[in-house]
Coordinates of C-alpha atoms in Angstrom, one line a residue:
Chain A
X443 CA 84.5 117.5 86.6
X444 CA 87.4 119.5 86.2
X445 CA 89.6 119.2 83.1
X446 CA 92.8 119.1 82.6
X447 CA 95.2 120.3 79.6
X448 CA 99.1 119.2 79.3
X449 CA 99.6 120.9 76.2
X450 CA 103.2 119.5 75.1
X451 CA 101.9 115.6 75.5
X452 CA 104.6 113.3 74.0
X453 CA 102.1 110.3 72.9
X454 CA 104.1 107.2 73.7
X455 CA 104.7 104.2 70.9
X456 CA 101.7 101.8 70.3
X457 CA 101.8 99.4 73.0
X458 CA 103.3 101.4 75.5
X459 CA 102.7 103.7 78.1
X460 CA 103.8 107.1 80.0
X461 CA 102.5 108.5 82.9
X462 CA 100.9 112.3 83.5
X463 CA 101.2 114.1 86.4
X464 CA 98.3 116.9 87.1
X465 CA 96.9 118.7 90.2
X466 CA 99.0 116.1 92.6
X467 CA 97.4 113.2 90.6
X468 CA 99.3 110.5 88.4
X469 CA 97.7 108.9 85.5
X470 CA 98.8 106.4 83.1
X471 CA 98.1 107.2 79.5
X472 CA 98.4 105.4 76.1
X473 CA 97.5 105.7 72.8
X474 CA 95.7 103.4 70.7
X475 CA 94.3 103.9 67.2
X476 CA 94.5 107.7 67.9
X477 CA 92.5 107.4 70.8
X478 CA 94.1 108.5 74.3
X479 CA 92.9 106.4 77.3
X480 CA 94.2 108.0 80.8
X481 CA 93.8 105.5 84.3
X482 CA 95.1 106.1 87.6
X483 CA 99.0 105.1 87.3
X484 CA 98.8 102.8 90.4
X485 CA 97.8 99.0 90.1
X486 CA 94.9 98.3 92.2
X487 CA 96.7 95.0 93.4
X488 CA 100.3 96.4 94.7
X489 CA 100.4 100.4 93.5
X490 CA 102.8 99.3 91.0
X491 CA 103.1 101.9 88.4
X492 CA 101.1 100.9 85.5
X493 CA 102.8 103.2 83.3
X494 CA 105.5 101.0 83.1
X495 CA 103.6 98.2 81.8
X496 CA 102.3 97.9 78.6
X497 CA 99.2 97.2 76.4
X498 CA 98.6 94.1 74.6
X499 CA 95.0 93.5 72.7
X500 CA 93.4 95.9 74.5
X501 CA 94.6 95.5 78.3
X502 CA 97.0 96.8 80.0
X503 CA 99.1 94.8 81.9
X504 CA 100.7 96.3 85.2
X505 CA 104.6 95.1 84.9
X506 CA 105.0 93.9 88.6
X507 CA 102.4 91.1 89.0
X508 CA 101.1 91.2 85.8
X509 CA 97.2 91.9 86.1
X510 CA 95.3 93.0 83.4
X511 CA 92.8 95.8 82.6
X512 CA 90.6 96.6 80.3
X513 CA 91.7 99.5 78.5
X514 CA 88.1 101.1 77.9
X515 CA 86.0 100.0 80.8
X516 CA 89.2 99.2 83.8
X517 CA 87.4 96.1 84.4
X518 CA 90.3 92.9 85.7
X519 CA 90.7 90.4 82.6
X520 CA 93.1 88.7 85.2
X521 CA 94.3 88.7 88.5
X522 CA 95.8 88.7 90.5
X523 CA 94.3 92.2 91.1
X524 CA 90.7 91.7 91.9
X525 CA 89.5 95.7 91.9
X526 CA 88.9 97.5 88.6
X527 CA 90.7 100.2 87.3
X528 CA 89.6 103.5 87.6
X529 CA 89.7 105.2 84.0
X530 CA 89.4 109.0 82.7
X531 CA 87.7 110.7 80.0
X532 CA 91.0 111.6 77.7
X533 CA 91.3 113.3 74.3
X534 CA 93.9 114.0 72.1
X535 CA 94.0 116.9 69.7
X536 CA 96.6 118.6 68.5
X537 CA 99.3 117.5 70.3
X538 CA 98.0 118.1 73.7
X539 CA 95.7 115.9 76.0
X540 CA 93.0 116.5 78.3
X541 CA 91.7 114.3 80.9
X542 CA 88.8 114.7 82.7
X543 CA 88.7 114.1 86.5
X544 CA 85.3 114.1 88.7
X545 CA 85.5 116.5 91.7
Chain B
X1012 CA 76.1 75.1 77.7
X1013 CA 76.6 72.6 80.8
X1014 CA 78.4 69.5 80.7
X1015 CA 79.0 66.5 82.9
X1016 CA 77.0 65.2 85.8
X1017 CA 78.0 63.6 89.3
X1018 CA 79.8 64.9 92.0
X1019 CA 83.3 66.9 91.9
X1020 CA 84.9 66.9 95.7
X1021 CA 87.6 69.0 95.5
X1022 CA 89.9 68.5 98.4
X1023 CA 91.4 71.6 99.7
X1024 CA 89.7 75.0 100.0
X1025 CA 93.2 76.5 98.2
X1026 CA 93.8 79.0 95.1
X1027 CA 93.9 75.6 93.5
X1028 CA 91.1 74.3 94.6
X1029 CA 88.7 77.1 94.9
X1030 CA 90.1 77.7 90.9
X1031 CA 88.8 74.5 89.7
X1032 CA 85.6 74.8 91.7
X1033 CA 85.0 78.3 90.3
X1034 CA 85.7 77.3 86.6
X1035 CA 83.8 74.1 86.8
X1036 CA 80.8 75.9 86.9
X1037 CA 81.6 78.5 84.7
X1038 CA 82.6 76.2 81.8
X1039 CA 79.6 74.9 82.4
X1040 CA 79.6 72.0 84.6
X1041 CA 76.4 70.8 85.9
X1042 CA 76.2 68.2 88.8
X1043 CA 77.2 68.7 92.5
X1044 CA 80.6 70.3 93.6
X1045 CA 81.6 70.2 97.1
X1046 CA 85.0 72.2 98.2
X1047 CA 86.4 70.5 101.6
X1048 CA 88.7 72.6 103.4
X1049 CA 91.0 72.3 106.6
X1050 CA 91.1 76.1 107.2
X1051 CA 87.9 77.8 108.3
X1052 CA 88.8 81.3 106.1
X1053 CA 87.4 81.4 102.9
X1054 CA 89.6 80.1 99.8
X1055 CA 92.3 83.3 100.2
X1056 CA 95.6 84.1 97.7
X1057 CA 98.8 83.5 99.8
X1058 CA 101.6 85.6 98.3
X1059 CA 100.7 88.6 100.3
X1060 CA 101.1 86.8 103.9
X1061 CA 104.8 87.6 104.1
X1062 CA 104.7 90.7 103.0
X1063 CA 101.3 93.5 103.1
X1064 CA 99.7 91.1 105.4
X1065 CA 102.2 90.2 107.5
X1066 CA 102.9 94.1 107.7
X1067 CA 99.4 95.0 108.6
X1068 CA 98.8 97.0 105.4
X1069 CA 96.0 94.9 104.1
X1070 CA 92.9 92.4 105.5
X1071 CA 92.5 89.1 105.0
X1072 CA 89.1 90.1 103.2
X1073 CA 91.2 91.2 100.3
X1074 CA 92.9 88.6 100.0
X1075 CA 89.9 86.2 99.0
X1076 CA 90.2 84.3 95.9
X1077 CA 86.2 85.2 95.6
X1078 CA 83.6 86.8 97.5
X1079 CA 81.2 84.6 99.4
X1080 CA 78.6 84.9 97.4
X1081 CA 80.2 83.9 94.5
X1082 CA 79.9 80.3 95.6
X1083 CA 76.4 80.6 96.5
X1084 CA 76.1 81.8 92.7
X1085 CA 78.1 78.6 91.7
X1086 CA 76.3 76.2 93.9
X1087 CA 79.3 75.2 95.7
X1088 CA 78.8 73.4 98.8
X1089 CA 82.0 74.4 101.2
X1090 CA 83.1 72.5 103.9
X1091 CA 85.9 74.4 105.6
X1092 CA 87.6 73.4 108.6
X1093 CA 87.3 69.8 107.5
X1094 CA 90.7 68.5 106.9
X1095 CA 90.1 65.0 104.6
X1096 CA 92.0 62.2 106.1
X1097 CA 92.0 59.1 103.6
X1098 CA 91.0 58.3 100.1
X1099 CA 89.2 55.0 99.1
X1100 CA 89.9 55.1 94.9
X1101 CA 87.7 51.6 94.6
X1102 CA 84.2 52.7 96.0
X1103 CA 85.4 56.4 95.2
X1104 CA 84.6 57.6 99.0
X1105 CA 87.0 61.0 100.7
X1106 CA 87.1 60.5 104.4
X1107 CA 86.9 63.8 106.4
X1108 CA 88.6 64.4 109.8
X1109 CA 84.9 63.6 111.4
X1110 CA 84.6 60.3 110.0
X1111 CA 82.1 61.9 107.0
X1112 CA 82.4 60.0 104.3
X1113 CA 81.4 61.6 100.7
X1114 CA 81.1 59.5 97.6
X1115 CA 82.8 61.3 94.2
X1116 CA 82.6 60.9 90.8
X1117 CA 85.6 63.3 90.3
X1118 CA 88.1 64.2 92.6
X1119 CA 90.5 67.0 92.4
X1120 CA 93.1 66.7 94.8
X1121 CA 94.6 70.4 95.9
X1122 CA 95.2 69.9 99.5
X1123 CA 98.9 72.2 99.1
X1124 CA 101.9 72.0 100.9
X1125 CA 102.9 72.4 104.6
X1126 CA 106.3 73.6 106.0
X1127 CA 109.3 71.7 106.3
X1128 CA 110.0 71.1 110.3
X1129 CA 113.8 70.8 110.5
X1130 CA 114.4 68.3 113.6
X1131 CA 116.5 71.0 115.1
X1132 CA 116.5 70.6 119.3
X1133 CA 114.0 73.4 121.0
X1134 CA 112.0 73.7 117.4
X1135 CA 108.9 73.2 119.5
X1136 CA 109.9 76.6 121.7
X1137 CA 107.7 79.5 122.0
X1138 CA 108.9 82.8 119.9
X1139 CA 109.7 80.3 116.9
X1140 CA 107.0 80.8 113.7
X1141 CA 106.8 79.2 110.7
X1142 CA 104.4 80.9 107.8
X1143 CA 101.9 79.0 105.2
X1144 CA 98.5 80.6 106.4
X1145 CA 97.0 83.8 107.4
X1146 CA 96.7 82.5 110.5
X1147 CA 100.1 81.3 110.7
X1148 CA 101.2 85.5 109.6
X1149 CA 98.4 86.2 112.3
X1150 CA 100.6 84.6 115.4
X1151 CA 103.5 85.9 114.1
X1152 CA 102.1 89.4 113.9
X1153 CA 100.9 89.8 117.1
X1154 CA 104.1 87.6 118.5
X1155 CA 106.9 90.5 117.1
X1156 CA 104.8 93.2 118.8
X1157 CA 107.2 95.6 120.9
X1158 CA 109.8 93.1 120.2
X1159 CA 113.9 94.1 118.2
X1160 CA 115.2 91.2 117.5
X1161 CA 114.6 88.5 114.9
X1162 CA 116.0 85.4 113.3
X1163 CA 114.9 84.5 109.9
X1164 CA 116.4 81.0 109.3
X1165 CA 116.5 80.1 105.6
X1166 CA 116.9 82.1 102.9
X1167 CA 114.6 80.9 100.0
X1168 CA 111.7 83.4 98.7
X1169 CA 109.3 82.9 102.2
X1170 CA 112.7 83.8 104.5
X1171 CA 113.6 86.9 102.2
X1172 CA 110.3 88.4 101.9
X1173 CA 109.9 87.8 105.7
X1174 CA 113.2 89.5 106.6
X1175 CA 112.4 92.5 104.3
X1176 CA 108.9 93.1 105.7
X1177 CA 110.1 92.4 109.4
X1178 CA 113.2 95.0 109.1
X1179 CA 110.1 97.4 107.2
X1180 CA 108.2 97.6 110.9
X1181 CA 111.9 98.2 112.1
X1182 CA 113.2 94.8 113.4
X1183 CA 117.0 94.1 113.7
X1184 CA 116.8 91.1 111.3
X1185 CA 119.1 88.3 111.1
X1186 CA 119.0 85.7 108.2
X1187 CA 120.7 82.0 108.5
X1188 CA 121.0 80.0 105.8
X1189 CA 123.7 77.0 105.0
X1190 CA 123.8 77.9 101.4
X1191 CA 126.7 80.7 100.0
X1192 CA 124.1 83.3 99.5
X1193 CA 120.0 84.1 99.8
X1194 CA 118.0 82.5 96.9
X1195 CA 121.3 80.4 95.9
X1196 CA 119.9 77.2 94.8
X1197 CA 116.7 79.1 92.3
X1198 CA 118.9 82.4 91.7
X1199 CA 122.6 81.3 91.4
X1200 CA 125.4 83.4 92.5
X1201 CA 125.4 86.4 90.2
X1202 CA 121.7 87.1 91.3
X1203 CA 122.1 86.0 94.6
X1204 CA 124.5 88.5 95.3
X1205 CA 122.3 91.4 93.7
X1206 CA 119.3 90.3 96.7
X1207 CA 122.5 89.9 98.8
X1208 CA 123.0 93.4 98.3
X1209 CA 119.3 94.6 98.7
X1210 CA 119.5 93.4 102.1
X1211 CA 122.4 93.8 103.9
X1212 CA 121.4 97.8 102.1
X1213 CA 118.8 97.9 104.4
X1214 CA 121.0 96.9 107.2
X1215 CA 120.3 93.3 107.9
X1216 CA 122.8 90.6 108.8
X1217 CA 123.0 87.5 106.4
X1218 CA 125.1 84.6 107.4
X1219 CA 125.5 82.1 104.9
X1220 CA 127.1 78.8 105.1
X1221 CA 126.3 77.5 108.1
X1222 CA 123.1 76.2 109.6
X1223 CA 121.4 76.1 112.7
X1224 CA 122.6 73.6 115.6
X1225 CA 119.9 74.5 118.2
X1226 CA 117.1 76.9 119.5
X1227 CA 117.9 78.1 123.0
X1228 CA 115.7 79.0 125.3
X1229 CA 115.8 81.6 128.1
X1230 CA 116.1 81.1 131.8
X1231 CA 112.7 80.2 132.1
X1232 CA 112.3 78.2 129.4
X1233 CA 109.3 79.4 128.3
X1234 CA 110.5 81.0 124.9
X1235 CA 113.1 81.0 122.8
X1236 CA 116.2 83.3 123.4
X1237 CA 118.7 82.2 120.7
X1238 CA 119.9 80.3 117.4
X1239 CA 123.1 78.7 118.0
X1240 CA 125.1 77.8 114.9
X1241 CA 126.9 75.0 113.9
X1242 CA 130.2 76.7 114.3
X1243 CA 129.0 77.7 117.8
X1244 CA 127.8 81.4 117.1
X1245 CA 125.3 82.4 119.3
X1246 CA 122.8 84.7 118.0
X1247 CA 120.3 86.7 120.8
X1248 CA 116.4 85.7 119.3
X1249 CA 113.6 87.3 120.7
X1250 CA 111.3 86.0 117.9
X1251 CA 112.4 83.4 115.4
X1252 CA 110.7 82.4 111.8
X1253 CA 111.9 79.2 110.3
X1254 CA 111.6 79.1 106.3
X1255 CA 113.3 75.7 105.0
X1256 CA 111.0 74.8 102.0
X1257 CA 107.8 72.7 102.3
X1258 CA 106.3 69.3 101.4
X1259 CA 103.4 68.1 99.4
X1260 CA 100.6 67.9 101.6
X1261 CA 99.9 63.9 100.7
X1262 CA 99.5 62.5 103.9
X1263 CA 96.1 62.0 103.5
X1264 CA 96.8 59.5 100.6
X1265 CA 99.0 57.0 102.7
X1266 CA 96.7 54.5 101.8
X1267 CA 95.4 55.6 98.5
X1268 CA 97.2 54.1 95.0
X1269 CA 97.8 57.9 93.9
X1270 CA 101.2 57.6 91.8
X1271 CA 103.5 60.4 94.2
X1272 CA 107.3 61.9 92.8
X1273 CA 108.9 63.1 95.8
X1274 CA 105.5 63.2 97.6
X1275 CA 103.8 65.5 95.6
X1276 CA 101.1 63.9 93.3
X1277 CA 102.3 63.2 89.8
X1278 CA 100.3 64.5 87.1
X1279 CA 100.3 65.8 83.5
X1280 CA 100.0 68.7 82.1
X1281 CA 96.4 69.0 82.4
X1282 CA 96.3 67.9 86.1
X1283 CA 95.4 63.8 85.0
X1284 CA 97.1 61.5 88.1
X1285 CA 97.6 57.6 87.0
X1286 CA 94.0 57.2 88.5
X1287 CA 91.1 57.8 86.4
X1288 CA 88.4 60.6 87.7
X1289 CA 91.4 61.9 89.9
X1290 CA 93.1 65.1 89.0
X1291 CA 95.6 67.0 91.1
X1292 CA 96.3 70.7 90.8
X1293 CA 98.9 73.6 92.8
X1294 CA 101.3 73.3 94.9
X1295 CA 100.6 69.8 96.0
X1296 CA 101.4 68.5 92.4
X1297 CA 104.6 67.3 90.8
X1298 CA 104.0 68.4 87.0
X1299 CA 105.3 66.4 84.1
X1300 CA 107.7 68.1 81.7
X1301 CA 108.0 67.0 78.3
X1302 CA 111.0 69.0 77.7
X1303 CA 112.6 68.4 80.8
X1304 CA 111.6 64.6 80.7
X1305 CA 110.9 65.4 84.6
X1306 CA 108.7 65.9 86.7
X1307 CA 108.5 69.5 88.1
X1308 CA 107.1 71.2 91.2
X1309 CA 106.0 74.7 90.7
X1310 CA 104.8 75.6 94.1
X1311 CA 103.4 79.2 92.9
X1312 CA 100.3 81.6 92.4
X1313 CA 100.3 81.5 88.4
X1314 CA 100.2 77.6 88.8
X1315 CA 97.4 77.4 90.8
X1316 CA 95.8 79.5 88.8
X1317 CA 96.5 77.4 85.5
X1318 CA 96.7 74.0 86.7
X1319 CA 92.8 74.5 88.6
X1320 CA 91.4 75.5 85.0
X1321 CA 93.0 72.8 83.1
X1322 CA 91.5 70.2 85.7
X1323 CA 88.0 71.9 85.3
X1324 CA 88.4 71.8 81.3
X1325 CA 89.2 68.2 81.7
X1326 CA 86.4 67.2 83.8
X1327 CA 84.1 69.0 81.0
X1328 CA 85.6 68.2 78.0
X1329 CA 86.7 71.8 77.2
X1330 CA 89.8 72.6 74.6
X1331 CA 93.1 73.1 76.7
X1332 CA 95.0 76.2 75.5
X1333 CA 98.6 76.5 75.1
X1334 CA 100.6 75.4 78.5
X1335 CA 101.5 78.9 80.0
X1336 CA 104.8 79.3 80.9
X1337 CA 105.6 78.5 84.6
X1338 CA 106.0 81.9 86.5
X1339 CA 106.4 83.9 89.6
X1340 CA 107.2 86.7 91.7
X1341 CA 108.8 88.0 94.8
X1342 CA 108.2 91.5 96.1
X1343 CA 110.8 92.6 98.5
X1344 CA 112.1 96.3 99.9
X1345 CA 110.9 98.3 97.1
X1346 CA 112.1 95.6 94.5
X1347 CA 109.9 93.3 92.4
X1348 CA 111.2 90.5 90.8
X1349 CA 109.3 88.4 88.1
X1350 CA 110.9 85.3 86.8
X1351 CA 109.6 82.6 83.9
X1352 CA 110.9 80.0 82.5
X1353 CA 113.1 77.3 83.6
X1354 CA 116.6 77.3 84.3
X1355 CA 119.3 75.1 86.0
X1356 CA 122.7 75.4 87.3
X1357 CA 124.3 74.6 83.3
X1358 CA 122.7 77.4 82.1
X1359 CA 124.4 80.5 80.5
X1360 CA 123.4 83.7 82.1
X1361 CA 123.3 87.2 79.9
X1362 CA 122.8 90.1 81.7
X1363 CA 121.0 92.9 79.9
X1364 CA 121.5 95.0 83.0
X1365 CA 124.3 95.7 85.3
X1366 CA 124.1 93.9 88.5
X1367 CA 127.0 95.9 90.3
X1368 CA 124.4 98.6 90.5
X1369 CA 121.9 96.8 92.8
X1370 CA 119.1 99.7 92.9
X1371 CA 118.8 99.6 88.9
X1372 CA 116.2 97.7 87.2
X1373 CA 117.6 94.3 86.4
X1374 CA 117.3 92.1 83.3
X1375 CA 118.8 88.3 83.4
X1376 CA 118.6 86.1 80.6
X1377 CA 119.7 82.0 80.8
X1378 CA 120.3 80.4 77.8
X1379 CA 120.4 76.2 77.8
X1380 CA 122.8 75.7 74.2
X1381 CA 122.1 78.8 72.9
X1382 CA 118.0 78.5 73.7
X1383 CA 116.3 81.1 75.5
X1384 CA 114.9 79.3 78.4
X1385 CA 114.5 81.4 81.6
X1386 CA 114.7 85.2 82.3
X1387 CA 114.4 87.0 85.7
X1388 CA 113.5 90.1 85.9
X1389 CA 113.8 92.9 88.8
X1390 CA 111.6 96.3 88.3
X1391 CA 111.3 95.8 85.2
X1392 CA 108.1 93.2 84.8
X1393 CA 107.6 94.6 80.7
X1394 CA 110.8 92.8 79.4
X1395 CA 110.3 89.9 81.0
X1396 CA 107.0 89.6 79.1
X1397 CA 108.6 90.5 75.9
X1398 CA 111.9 87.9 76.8
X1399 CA 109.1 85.0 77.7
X1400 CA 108.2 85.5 74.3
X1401 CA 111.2 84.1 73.0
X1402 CA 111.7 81.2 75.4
X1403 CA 112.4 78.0 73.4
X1404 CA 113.7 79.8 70.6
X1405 CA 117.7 80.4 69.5
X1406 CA 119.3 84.0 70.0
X1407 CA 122.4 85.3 69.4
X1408 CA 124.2 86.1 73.2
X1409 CA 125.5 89.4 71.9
X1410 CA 122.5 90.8 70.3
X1411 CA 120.9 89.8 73.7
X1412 CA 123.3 91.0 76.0
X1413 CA 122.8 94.5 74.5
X1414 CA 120.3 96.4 76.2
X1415 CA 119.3 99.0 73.8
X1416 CA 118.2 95.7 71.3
X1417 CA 114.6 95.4 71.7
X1418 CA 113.5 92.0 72.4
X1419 CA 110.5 92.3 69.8
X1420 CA 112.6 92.5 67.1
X1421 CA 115.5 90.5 68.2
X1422 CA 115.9 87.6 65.2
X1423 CA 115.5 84.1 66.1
X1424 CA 117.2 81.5 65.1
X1425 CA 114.9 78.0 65.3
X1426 CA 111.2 78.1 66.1
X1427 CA 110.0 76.8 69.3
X1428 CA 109.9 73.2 69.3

């Protein structure tokens, strides 16, 4: 696992979304409750960029085709994507977020 | 929990059909289901045909509405590449294309729709496509191999998203169509100049107003060389795809007392037809609108969807939520365009977006008497979720038309009624 630090994270609004770029790798990334969750930014269905979706009881819902994710475990609520999303470990303290990416 | 007994025979292995056999199970359903189908493939989604897999980016096995297994799971009995061919609604028998007869307690009727064959002269020639089923993008992919040229004629969603995805693998693309502009009659002029745009952007030729007068072959006659137009243009075809809108796939019913509007099989919300024990559901329906006092076809993948779950909750006595919105999309280029709603040619249209900048996100708002009732979006699939939210309710035009107003908190005048 390697981790990685963006130190000046601007947390987006509830509901919404921004995307991270780190070691050539886009993620998604909201913030709900104080809790970060961090996803690869691509829809599984089209490679649409999640991050400009948004998140709505607890999914996040990719703006071209509308599919939706669960925000903790990236399972598909609903189609039409049919493959899960993959999620990252993600922590915010102090105004700067970490995710966690396997090797 | 399971609920009901008998047999269910859902006719036609579509999104529709495989939908309502999935969910009868799951909501709990407990006698025999058998899913005829004419095509051999498994139950597959269809919006990807004309574009990814038309393009050779993605296999059919992706495309599946399920995995096999899931309908061994579901005890589903399938019976593709069996087309039915009558319905007997007395002694409640389907009639397959063998002469198989199987009795029903329930039958859901999601058999689709088939392409519209204009009775143009040479239709029949070789080089000319039409596109409804993988293996229909199938032909056509291995057809446009090392050939430049193509004619796309008809410019609805099918012909645009063919176009696009043909001048993507590098095709000189030429579109026909008899109306003023692509996507006129569901789009309107404003918007059909935006895709207007998209596409002649990407360098391909659209001629509007004018249909086609024949398909000519070459000096052979084996294969189609060129479209001639009805004011005697002559366009050189080496591959042709003709896109003019489909019917209801009913033909099977000739004989059957099933209540058709325009061909397609009349039903309510919840996928009832005027026959008891017989539901309808997709793109072979003509859906009831209480607003509208109309009947309504909504030939598209979120109705499928919906319409297949409200016939299984009827067949088990399930709660029905909400009606969802009617919805689709079209992905084209780099664009993707989400609309909801329902609009018509009296509507007012707000623009939340400027369309002289095609490449910009786009926001498009129709208004019926100062009620929200449609919005299109392009790029930019999170307002139109947040605009849907205030179809059927009264806004103010100016607070809508400005685009730094958020929809969530734009004030409404009259709940949705």
């Amino acid at each position: 696992v390697s981790t990685h630090r963006i130190a000046d994270f601007a947390a987006p609004a509830p509901g919404e979304l921004t995307s991270v770029t780190v070691a050539g790798k886009t993620f998604a990334v909201t913030v709900d409750d104080g809790q970060a969750y961090a996803f690869d930014d691509a829809c599984t269905h089209a490679q649409c960029s999640l991050s400009g979706g948004e998140v709505e009881d607890g999914a996040v819902i990719c703006p071209c085709h509308f599919a939706a994710f669960d925000l903790a475990t990236g399972e598909v609520r609903t189609g039409p994507a049919q493959t899960a999303l993959r999620c990252y470990r993600a922590q915010l303290a102090d105004g700067a977020l970490t995710v966690e990416v396997p090797e | 929990m399971t609920t009901g007994a008998g047999r269910v025979v859902v006719v036609g292995a579509s999104l529709a059909g495989a939908t309502t056999a999935l969910s009868l199970r799951e909501d709990g359903f407990a006698g025999d289901i058998v899913l005829v189908g004419a095509e051999t493939a498994l139950p597959y989604e269809r919006p990807a045909l004309s574009k990814t897999y038309l393009a050779g980016d993605v296999q059919l096995d992706k495309l599946l509405v399920r995995p096999a297994g899931d309908y061994d799971s579901h005890r589903i009995e399938l019976r593709l590449g069996q087309a039915a061919s009558a319905l007997d609604t007395d002694s409640r028998v389907v009639t397959l294309g063998d002469g198989e007869q199987i009795p029903y307690d329930h039958l859901v009727i999601a058999t689709g729709a088939s392409n519209a064959r204009p009775p143009i002269p040479g239709i029949d020639l070789p080089g000319i496509h039409q596109l409804r089923t993988a293996a229909d993008a199938d032909a056509l992919r291995t057809d446009l191999a090392g050939l430049e040229r193509a004619v796309i004629v008809g410019m609805g969603f099918i012909g645009c998203e063919i176009a696009a995805t043909l001048n993507g693998l590098g095709m000189h693309v030429t579109a026909v169509d008899p109306m003023p502009g692509p996507l006129w009659g569901p789009l309107g002029p404003q918007l059909s100049d935006l895709v207007r745009h998209w596409h002649e952007g990407h360098g391909i030729r659209l001629i509007n107003g004018v249909g086609v007068s024949a398909f000519v072959p070459d000096a052979t006659g084996s294969r189609v060389a060129a479209v001639e137009l009805a004011d005697g243009r002559r366009l050189d075809a080496e591959l042709v795809v003709v896109g003019v809108g489909v019917r209801a796939a009913t033909g099977w019913l000739a004989d059957a007392p099933v209540h058709l509007v325009g061909g397609a099989v009349g039903v309510d919300i919840d996928g009832r037809t005027n026959l008891p024990g017989v539901y309808a559901a997709g793109d072979v329906t003509a859906t009831w609108d209480d607003h509208l006092g109309a009947h309504v076809r909504h030939e598209h993948w979120a109705n499928a969807i919906d319409q297949g779950q409200r016939v299984a909750r009827v067949i088990t006595g399930q709660p029905q939520p909400a009606p969802a919105v009617p919805s689709f999309w079209s992905d084209q280029f780099d664009r993707s365009l989400q609309y909801a709603g329902h609009h018509d040619a009296d509507c007012d249209l707000v623009l939340r977006s400027d369309l002289a900048q095609p490449h910009a996100p786009q926001v498009a708002v129709f208004l019926r008497a100062g009620v929200l009732v449609a919005v299109l979006t392009v790029n930019s699939g999170k307002e139109l979720r947040r605009a849907q939210r205030l179809i059927g309710h009264s806004v103010d035009p100016a607070a809508l038309a400005d685009p730094t107003a958020d929809l969530r908190q734009l004030p409404t005048l009259t709940a949705a009624g």
